Amino acid sequence: RKEVEQDPGPFNVPEGATVAFNCTYSNSASQSFFWYRQDCRKEPKLLMSVYSSGNEDGRFTAQLNRASQYISLLIRDSKLSDSATYLCAVNRHSGYALNFGKGTSLLVTP
Amino acid sequence: EAGVVQSPRYKIIEKKQPVAFWCNPISGHNTLYWYLQNLGQGPELLIRYENEEAVDDSQLPKDRFSAERLKGVDSTLKIQPAELGDSAVYLCASSLSAGNEQYFGPGTRLTVT
């Protein structure tokens, strides 16, 4: 089992829709969780950290479920510009570097 | 504030040739990471530095890859000799300290022919 797993998608949604991605992790001792956004042929850009209490930034909401070992990202009122690959990242069991999932591809259509 | 700087952005070399990548982290960031990203995959850690010390290099193929961060700021990653399978994007990231959010540079896209 890979340490961090994501549904690769693609998720095709119309503008204005709400879409949610999940990411599961295998190491129950993981402490840090992040969502990154990556556009085609660009570097990953930090979207948001995921805290135990969950956090919200505008249209984006991230949640952590330690019991089931997954994190989620909810995007409300999708925009065309939200089209990208969303990578989840979890700190490695051996320290502070991150294990990344393969990413979930989102395409928002007019 | 300037982000993570990497050069070159693109590199095409023939197999068995050496190649080097350079990274300048965000000012004040003590932790520096080198990742490798293949198409359709997430970044995979090669090495992590705390200041000038390599503290996690278990994923670095040491027979052909080497890295240094001599003064605890800039870093260089080298491959010698390159193989066809090394074609990938090499990403550098930095964070204020271990455990904090990581910020990525634009990467170096390596093609080995």
PDB file of C-alpha atoms in Angstrom:
ATOM      1  CA  ARG A   1       0.000   0.000   0.000  1.00  0.00           C
ATOM      2  CA  LYS A   2       1.376   3.395  -0.949  1.00  0.00           C
ATOM      3  CA  GLU A   3       1.839   5.851   1.903  1.00  0.00           C
ATOM      4  CA  VAL A   4      -0.386   8.510   0.355  1.00  0.00           C
ATOM      5  CA  GLU A   5      -3.155   7.680  -2.082  1.00  0.00           C
ATOM      6  CA  GLN A   6      -5.417   9.860  -4.166  1.00  0.00           C
ATOM      7  CA  ASP A   7      -8.018   9.211  -6.806  1.00  0.00           C
ATOM      8  CA  PRO A   8      -6.304  10.466  -9.971  1.00  0.00           C
ATOM      9  CA  GLY A   9      -9.615  11.515 -11.554  1.00  0.00           C
ATOM     10  CA  PRO A  10     -10.118  13.384 -13.755  1.00  0.00           C
ATOM     11  CA  PHE A  11     -12.974  15.148 -12.072  1.00  0.00           C
ATOM     12  CA  ASN A  12     -14.939  17.068 -14.695  1.00  0.00           C
ATOM     13  CA  VAL A  13     -17.338  19.552 -13.127  1.00  0.00           C
ATOM     14  CA  PRO A  14     -19.305  22.538 -14.432  1.00  0.00           C
ATOM     15  CA  GLU A  15     -18.603  26.041 -13.259  1.00  0.00           C
ATOM     16  CA  GLY A  16     -20.277  26.762  -9.958  1.00  0.00           C
ATOM     17  CA  ALA A  17     -20.299  23.165  -8.814  1.00  0.00           C
ATOM     18  CA  THR A  18     -18.957  21.916  -5.514  1.00  0.00           C
ATOM     19  CA  VAL A  19     -16.297  19.227  -5.704  1.00  0.00           C
ATOM     20  CA  ALA A  20     -14.478  17.259  -3.029  1.00  0.00           C
ATOM     21  CA  PHE A  21     -11.284  15.218  -3.082  1.00  0.00           C
ATOM     22  CA  ASN A  22     -10.061  12.753  -0.512  1.00  0.00           C
ATOM     23  CA  CYS A  23      -6.564  11.586   0.221  1.00  0.00           C
ATOM     24  CA  THR A  24      -5.723   8.624   2.446  1.00  0.00           C
ATOM     25  CA  TYR A  25      -2.464   8.115   4.309  1.00  0.00           C
ATOM     26  CA  SER A  26      -1.036   4.984   5.867  1.00  0.00           C
ATOM     27  CA  ASN A  27       1.131   6.276   8.711  1.00  0.00           C
ATOM     28  CA  SER A  28      -1.007   6.983  11.754  1.00  0.00           C
ATOM     29  CA  ALA A  29       1.859   8.981  13.315  1.00  0.00           C
ATOM     30  CA  SER A  30       1.766  11.614  10.572  1.00  0.00           C
ATOM     31  CA  GLN A  31       1.561  15.141  11.934  1.00  0.00           C
ATOM     32  CA  SER A  32       1.602  17.569   9.022  1.00  0.00           C
ATOM     33  CA  PHE A  33      -0.827  17.661   6.129  1.00  0.00           C
ATOM     34  CA  PHE A  34      -1.021  19.947   3.137  1.00  0.00           C
ATOM     35  CA  TRP A  35      -2.826  20.490  -0.127  1.00  0.00           C
ATOM     36  CA  TYR A  36      -0.846  21.753  -3.094  1.00  0.00           C
ATOM     37  CA  ARG A  37      -2.097  22.880  -6.472  1.00  0.00           C
ATOM     38  CA  GLN A  38      -0.061  22.140  -9.591  1.00  0.00           C
ATOM     39  CA  ASP A  39      -0.766  23.600 -13.007  1.00  0.00           C
ATOM     40  CA  CYS A  40       0.484  21.861 -16.127  1.00  0.00           C
ATOM     41  CA  ARG A  41       4.274  22.118 -16.432  1.00  0.00           C
ATOM     42  CA  LYS A  42       4.484  24.305 -13.316  1.00  0.00           C
ATOM     43  CA  GLU A  43       5.729  23.699  -9.808  1.00  0.00           C
ATOM     44  CA  PRO A  44       3.411  22.707  -6.948  1.00  0.00           C
ATOM     45  CA  LYS A  45       2.077  25.726  -5.100  1.00  0.00           C
ATOM     46  CA  LEU A  46       0.930  25.496  -1.507  1.00  0.00           C
ATOM     47  CA  LEU A  47      -2.841  25.814  -1.359  1.00  0.00           C
ATOM     48  CA  MET A  48      -3.405  25.270   2.326  1.00  0.00           C
ATOM     49  CA  SER A  49      -2.225  23.475   5.411  1.00  0.00           C
ATOM     50  CA  VAL A  50      -4.657  21.071   7.030  1.00  0.00           C
ATOM     51  CA  TYR A  51      -5.147  21.421  10.751  1.00  0.00           C
ATOM     52  CA  SER A  52      -6.830  19.052  13.163  1.00  0.00           C
ATOM     53  CA  SER A  53      -9.722  21.479  13.549  1.00  0.00           C
ATOM     54  CA  GLY A  54     -10.039  21.901   9.799  1.00  0.00           C
ATOM     55  CA  ASN A  55      -9.544  25.167   8.013  1.00  0.00           C
ATOM     56  CA  GLU A  56     -11.232  27.299   5.438  1.00  0.00           C
ATOM     57  CA  ASP A  57      -9.876  29.816   2.962  1.00  0.00           C
ATOM     58  CA  GLY A  58     -12.522  31.419   0.828  1.00  0.00           C
ATOM     59  CA  ARG A  59     -14.072  28.753  -1.365  1.00  0.00           C
ATOM     60  CA  PHE A  60     -11.658  26.087  -0.130  1.00  0.00           C
ATOM     61  CA  THR A  61     -12.152  23.946   2.967  1.00  0.00           C
ATOM     62  CA  ALA A  62      -9.743  21.292   4.199  1.00  0.00           C
ATOM     63  CA  GLN A  63     -10.546  18.657   6.796  1.00  0.00           C
ATOM     64  CA  LEU A  64      -8.513  16.029   8.629  1.00  0.00           C
ATOM     65  CA  ASN A  65      -9.978  12.736   9.824  1.00  0.00           C
ATOM     66  CA  ARG A  66      -7.361  11.033  11.964  1.00  0.00           C
ATOM     67  CA  ALA A  67      -9.544   8.061  12.872  1.00  0.00           C
ATOM     68  CA  SER A  68      -9.969   7.097   9.237  1.00  0.00           C
ATOM     69  CA  GLN A  69      -6.602   8.535   8.160  1.00  0.00           C
ATOM     70  CA  TYR A  70      -7.686  10.792   5.379  1.00  0.00           C
ATOM     71  CA  ILE A  71      -7.718  14.448   4.500  1.00  0.00           C
ATOM     72  CA  SER A  72     -10.208  16.142   2.251  1.00  0.00           C
ATOM     73  CA  LEU A  73     -10.414  19.261   0.136  1.00  0.00           C
ATOM     74  CA  LEU A  74     -13.740  20.863  -0.723  1.00  0.00           C
ATOM     75  CA  ILE A  75     -14.003  23.495  -3.428  1.00  0.00           C
ATOM     76  CA  ARG A  76     -17.236  25.468  -3.577  1.00  0.00           C
ATOM     77  CA  ASP A  77     -18.473  27.520  -6.521  1.00  0.00           C
ATOM     78  CA  SER A  78     -15.819  26.107  -8.870  1.00  0.00           C
ATOM     79  CA  LYS A  79     -14.147  28.507 -11.284  1.00  0.00           C
ATOM     80  CA  LEU A  80     -12.553  27.733 -14.620  1.00  0.00           C
ATOM     81  CA  SER A  81      -9.267  28.819 -13.054  1.00  0.00           C
ATOM     82  CA  ASP A  82      -9.532  26.031 -10.474  1.00  0.00           C
ATOM     83  CA  SER A  83      -8.653  23.531 -13.217  1.00  0.00           C
ATOM     84  CA  ALA A  84      -5.390  21.949 -12.088  1.00  0.00           C
ATOM     85  CA  THR A  85      -3.960  18.917 -10.350  1.00  0.00           C
ATOM     86  CA  TYR A  86      -4.380  18.868  -6.581  1.00  0.00           C
ATOM     87  CA  LEU A  87      -1.664  17.088  -4.629  1.00  0.00           C
ATOM     88  CA  CYS A  88      -1.983  16.072  -1.040  1.00  0.00           C
ATOM     89  CA  ALA A  89       1.156  15.832   1.056  1.00  0.00           C
ATOM     90  CA  VAL A  90       1.776  14.153   4.391  1.00  0.00           C
ATOM     91  CA  ASN A  91       4.955  14.238   6.401  1.00  0.00           C
ATOM     92  CA  ARG A  92       7.084  11.104   6.200  1.00  0.00           C
ATOM     93  CA  HIS A  93       7.268   8.764   9.121  1.00  0.00           C
ATOM     94  CA  SER A  94      11.008   9.300   9.320  1.00  0.00           C
ATOM     95  CA  GLY A  95      10.924  13.036   9.689  1.00  0.00           C
ATOM     96  CA  TYR A  96       9.744  16.222   8.122  1.00  0.00           C
ATOM     97  CA  ALA A  97      10.001  15.673   4.407  1.00  0.00           C
ATOM     98  CA  LEU A  98       6.726  15.128   2.621  1.00  0.00           C
ATOM     99  CA  ASN A  99       5.194  12.158   0.913  1.00  0.00           C
ATOM    100  CA  PHE A 100       3.009  13.262  -1.945  1.00  0.00           C
ATOM    101  CA  GLY A 101       0.098  11.560  -3.578  1.00  0.00           C
ATOM    102  CA  LYS A 102      -0.013  11.302  -7.343  1.00  0.00           C
ATOM    103  CA  GLY A 103      -2.538  14.105  -7.515  1.00  0.00           C
ATOM    104  CA  THR A 104      -6.165  14.472  -8.517  1.00  0.00           C
ATOM    105  CA  SER A 105      -6.903  16.174 -11.802  1.00  0.00           C
ATOM    106  CA  LEU A 106      -9.763  18.693 -11.833  1.00  0.00           C
ATOM    107  CA  LEU A 107     -11.266  20.176 -14.978  1.00  0.00           C
ATOM    108  CA  VAL A 108     -13.894  22.862 -14.547  1.00  0.00           C
ATOM    109  CA  THR A 109     -15.917  23.410 -17.689  1.00  0.00           C
ATOM    110  CA  PRO A 110     -18.080  26.365 -18.789  1.00  0.00           C
TER     111      PRO A 110
ATOM    112  CA  GLU B   1       9.842  38.450  -1.359  1.00  0.00           C
ATOM    113  CA  ALA B   2      11.696  36.349  -3.925  1.00  0.00           C
ATOM    114  CA  GLY B   3      10.718  32.725  -4.159  1.00  0.00           C
ATOM    115  CA  VAL B   4      12.898  29.689  -4.639  1.00  0.00           C
ATOM    116  CA  VAL B   5      15.156  30.151  -7.646  1.00  0.00           C
ATOM    117  CA  GLN B   6      16.401  27.285  -9.773  1.00  0.00           C
ATOM    118  CA  SER B   7      18.572  27.062 -12.831  1.00  0.00           C
ATOM    119  CA  PRO B   8      18.694  25.999 -15.512  1.00  0.00           C
ATOM    120  CA  ARG B   9      14.997  25.687 -16.280  1.00  0.00           C
ATOM    121  CA  TYR B  10      15.599  23.155 -19.027  1.00  0.00           C
ATOM    122  CA  LYS B  11      18.493  20.868 -19.807  1.00  0.00           C
ATOM    123  CA  ILE B  12      18.973  18.339 -22.577  1.00  0.00           C
ATOM    124  CA  ILE B  13      21.992  16.063 -22.398  1.00  0.00           C
ATOM    125  CA  GLU B  14      23.133  12.780 -23.844  1.00  0.00           C
ATOM    126  CA  LYS B  15      23.288   9.742 -21.602  1.00  0.00           C
ATOM    127  CA  LYS B  16      26.521   9.243 -19.687  1.00  0.00           C
ATOM    128  CA  GLN B  17      27.108  13.010 -19.545  1.00  0.00           C
ATOM    129  CA  PRO B  18      27.211  14.883 -16.230  1.00  0.00           C
ATOM    130  CA  VAL B  19      24.656  17.521 -15.292  1.00  0.00           C
ATOM    131  CA  ALA B  20      24.215  19.909 -12.387  1.00  0.00           C
ATOM    132  CA  PHE B  21      21.252  21.834 -11.044  1.00  0.00           C
ATOM    133  CA  TRP B  22      21.378  24.876  -8.816  1.00  0.00           C
ATOM    134  CA  CYS B  23      18.916  26.104  -6.208  1.00  0.00           C
ATOM    135  CA  ASN B  24      18.704  29.288  -4.154  1.00  0.00           C
ATOM    136  CA  PRO B  25      16.093  28.967  -1.399  1.00  0.00           C
ATOM    137  CA  ILE B  26      13.890  31.664   0.046  1.00  0.00           C
ATOM    138  CA  SER B  27      15.963  33.979   2.222  1.00  0.00           C
ATOM    139  CA  GLY B  28      16.048  32.794   5.816  1.00  0.00           C
ATOM    140  CA  HIS B  29      14.817  29.291   5.068  1.00  0.00           C
ATOM    141  CA  ASN B  30      17.041  26.801   6.836  1.00  0.00           C
ATOM    142  CA  THR B  31      15.606  23.631   5.350  1.00  0.00           C
ATOM    143  CA  LEU B  32      16.139  22.776   1.710  1.00  0.00           C
ATOM    144  CA  TYR B  33      14.749  19.816  -0.206  1.00  0.00           C
ATOM    145  CA  TRP B  34      15.446  18.280  -3.591  1.00  0.00           C
ATOM    146  CA  TYR B  35      12.576  16.351  -5.131  1.00  0.00           C
ATOM    147  CA  LEU B  36      12.210  14.441  -8.376  1.00  0.00           C
ATOM    148  CA  GLN B  37       8.894  14.454 -10.216  1.00  0.00           C
ATOM    149  CA  ASN B  38       8.004  12.115 -13.043  1.00  0.00           C
ATOM    150  CA  LEU B  39       5.027  12.697 -15.302  1.00  0.00           C
ATOM    151  CA  GLY B  40       1.787  11.787 -13.591  1.00  0.00           C
ATOM    152  CA  GLN B  41       3.443  11.330 -10.215  1.00  0.00           C
ATOM    153  CA  GLY B  42       3.839  13.440  -7.132  1.00  0.00           C
ATOM    154  CA  PRO B  43       7.247  14.793  -6.138  1.00  0.00           C
ATOM    155  CA  GLU B  44       9.540  12.247  -4.471  1.00  0.00           C
ATOM    156  CA  LEU B  45      12.171  13.335  -1.986  1.00  0.00           C
ATOM    157  CA  LEU B  46      15.815  12.892  -2.942  1.00  0.00           C
ATOM    158  CA  ILE B  47      17.515  14.728  -0.102  1.00  0.00           C
ATOM    159  CA  ARG B  48      16.768  17.159   2.719  1.00  0.00           C
ATOM    160  CA  TYR B  49      19.211  19.642   4.241  1.00  0.00           C
ATOM    161  CA  GLU B  50      19.046  21.340   7.599  1.00  0.00           C
ATOM    162  CA  ASN B  51      21.396  24.261   7.041  1.00  0.00           C
ATOM    163  CA  GLU B  52      24.466  22.631   5.506  1.00  0.00           C
ATOM    164  CA  GLU B  53      23.823  19.147   6.880  1.00  0.00           C
ATOM    165  CA  ALA B  54      22.155  16.436   4.799  1.00  0.00           C
ATOM    166  CA  VAL B  55      19.753  14.849   7.276  1.00  0.00           C
ATOM    167  CA  ASP B  56      17.675  12.646   4.996  1.00  0.00           C
ATOM    168  CA  ASP B  57      19.318  11.262   1.870  1.00  0.00           C
ATOM    169  CA  SER B  58      18.011   7.720   1.980  1.00  0.00           C
ATOM    170  CA  GLN B  59      16.273   8.109  -1.393  1.00  0.00           C
ATOM    171  CA  LEU B  60      19.285   9.580  -3.189  1.00  0.00           C
ATOM    172  CA  PRO B  61      20.922   7.098  -5.617  1.00  0.00           C
ATOM    173  CA  LYS B  62      24.400   7.685  -4.326  1.00  0.00           C
ATOM    174  CA  ASP B  63      26.181   5.819  -7.088  1.00  0.00           C
ATOM    175  CA  ARG B  64      25.435   8.614  -9.527  1.00  0.00           C
ATOM    176  CA  PHE B  65      23.767  11.445  -7.606  1.00  0.00           C
ATOM    177  CA  SER B  66      25.457  13.881  -5.269  1.00  0.00           C
ATOM    178  CA  ALA B  67      24.389  17.080  -3.607  1.00  0.00           C
ATOM    179  CA  GLU B  68      25.917  19.814  -1.537  1.00  0.00           C
ATOM    180  CA  ARG B  69      24.894  22.882   0.409  1.00  0.00           C
ATOM    181  CA  LEU B  70      28.262  24.167   1.519  1.00  0.00           C
ATOM    182  CA  LYS B  71      27.330  27.444   3.227  1.00  0.00           C
ATOM    183  CA  GLY B  72      23.827  26.470   4.227  1.00  0.00           C
ATOM    184  CA  VAL B  73      22.188  28.607   1.538  1.00  0.00           C
ATOM    185  CA  ASP B  74      22.514  27.621  -2.145  1.00  0.00           C
ATOM    186  CA  SER B  75      22.534  23.985  -3.119  1.00  0.00           C
ATOM    187  CA  THR B  76      23.713  21.998  -6.099  1.00  0.00           C
ATOM    188  CA  LEU B  77      22.470  18.591  -7.218  1.00  0.00           C
ATOM    189  CA  LYS B  78      24.652  16.635  -9.611  1.00  0.00           C
ATOM    190  CA  ILE B  79      24.152  13.524 -11.699  1.00  0.00           C
ATOM    191  CA  GLN B  80      27.164  11.747 -13.132  1.00  0.00           C
ATOM    192  CA  PRO B  81      26.729   9.894 -15.390  1.00  0.00           C
ATOM    193  CA  ALA B  82      23.144  10.559 -16.435  1.00  0.00           C
ATOM    194  CA  GLU B  83      20.937   7.706 -17.596  1.00  0.00           C
ATOM    195  CA  LEU B  84      17.840   7.749 -19.793  1.00  0.00           C
ATOM    196  CA  GLY B  85      15.678   7.045 -16.753  1.00  0.00           C
ATOM    197  CA  ASP B  86      16.843  10.247 -15.073  1.00  0.00           C
ATOM    198  CA  SER B  87      14.657  12.310 -17.396  1.00  0.00           C
ATOM    199  CA  ALA B  88      12.279  14.108 -15.040  1.00  0.00           C
ATOM    200  CA  VAL B  89      11.650  17.435 -13.370  1.00  0.00           C
ATOM    201  CA  TYR B  90      13.986  18.203 -10.482  1.00  0.00           C
ATOM    202  CA  LEU B  91      12.320  20.439  -7.930  1.00  0.00           C
ATOM    203  CA  CYS B  92      13.935  22.342  -5.134  1.00  0.00           C
ATOM    204  CA  ALA B  93      11.862  23.436  -2.137  1.00  0.00           C
ATOM    205  CA  SER B  94      12.596  25.298   1.060  1.00  0.00           C
ATOM    206  CA  SER B  95      10.929  25.862   4.393  1.00  0.00           C
ATOM    207  CA  LEU B  96      11.617  28.089   7.371  1.00  0.00           C
ATOM    208  CA  SER B  97      12.453  25.005   9.365  1.00  0.00           C
ATOM    209  CA  ALA B  98      11.629  21.320   9.288  1.00  0.00           C
ATOM    210  CA  GLY B  99       7.908  20.713   9.557  1.00  0.00           C
ATOM    211  CA  ASN B 100       6.862  24.083   8.191  1.00  0.00           C
ATOM    212  CA  GLU B 101       5.194  24.678   4.848  1.00  0.00           C
ATOM    213  CA  GLN B 102       7.432  23.974   1.868  1.00  0.00           C
ATOM    214  CA  TYR B 103       7.679  26.298  -1.106  1.00  0.00           C
ATOM    215  CA  PHE B 104       8.824  25.013  -4.470  1.00  0.00           C
ATOM    216  CA  GLY B 105      10.983  26.498  -7.152  1.00  0.00           C
ATOM    217  CA  PRO B 106      10.032  26.280 -10.843  1.00  0.00           C
ATOM    218  CA  GLY B 107      12.088  23.126 -11.336  1.00  0.00           C
ATOM    219  CA  THR B 108      14.618  21.971 -13.889  1.00  0.00           C
ATOM    220  CA  ARG B 109      13.221  19.804 -16.655  1.00  0.00           C
ATOM    221  CA  LEU B 110      15.911  17.292 -17.588  1.00  0.00           C
ATOM    222  CA  THR B 111      15.816  15.288 -20.791  1.00  0.00           C
ATOM    223  CA  VAL B 112      18.436  12.595 -21.265  1.00  0.00           C
ATOM    224  CA  THR B 113      18.761  11.333 -24.831  1.00  0.00           C
TER     225      THR B 113
END
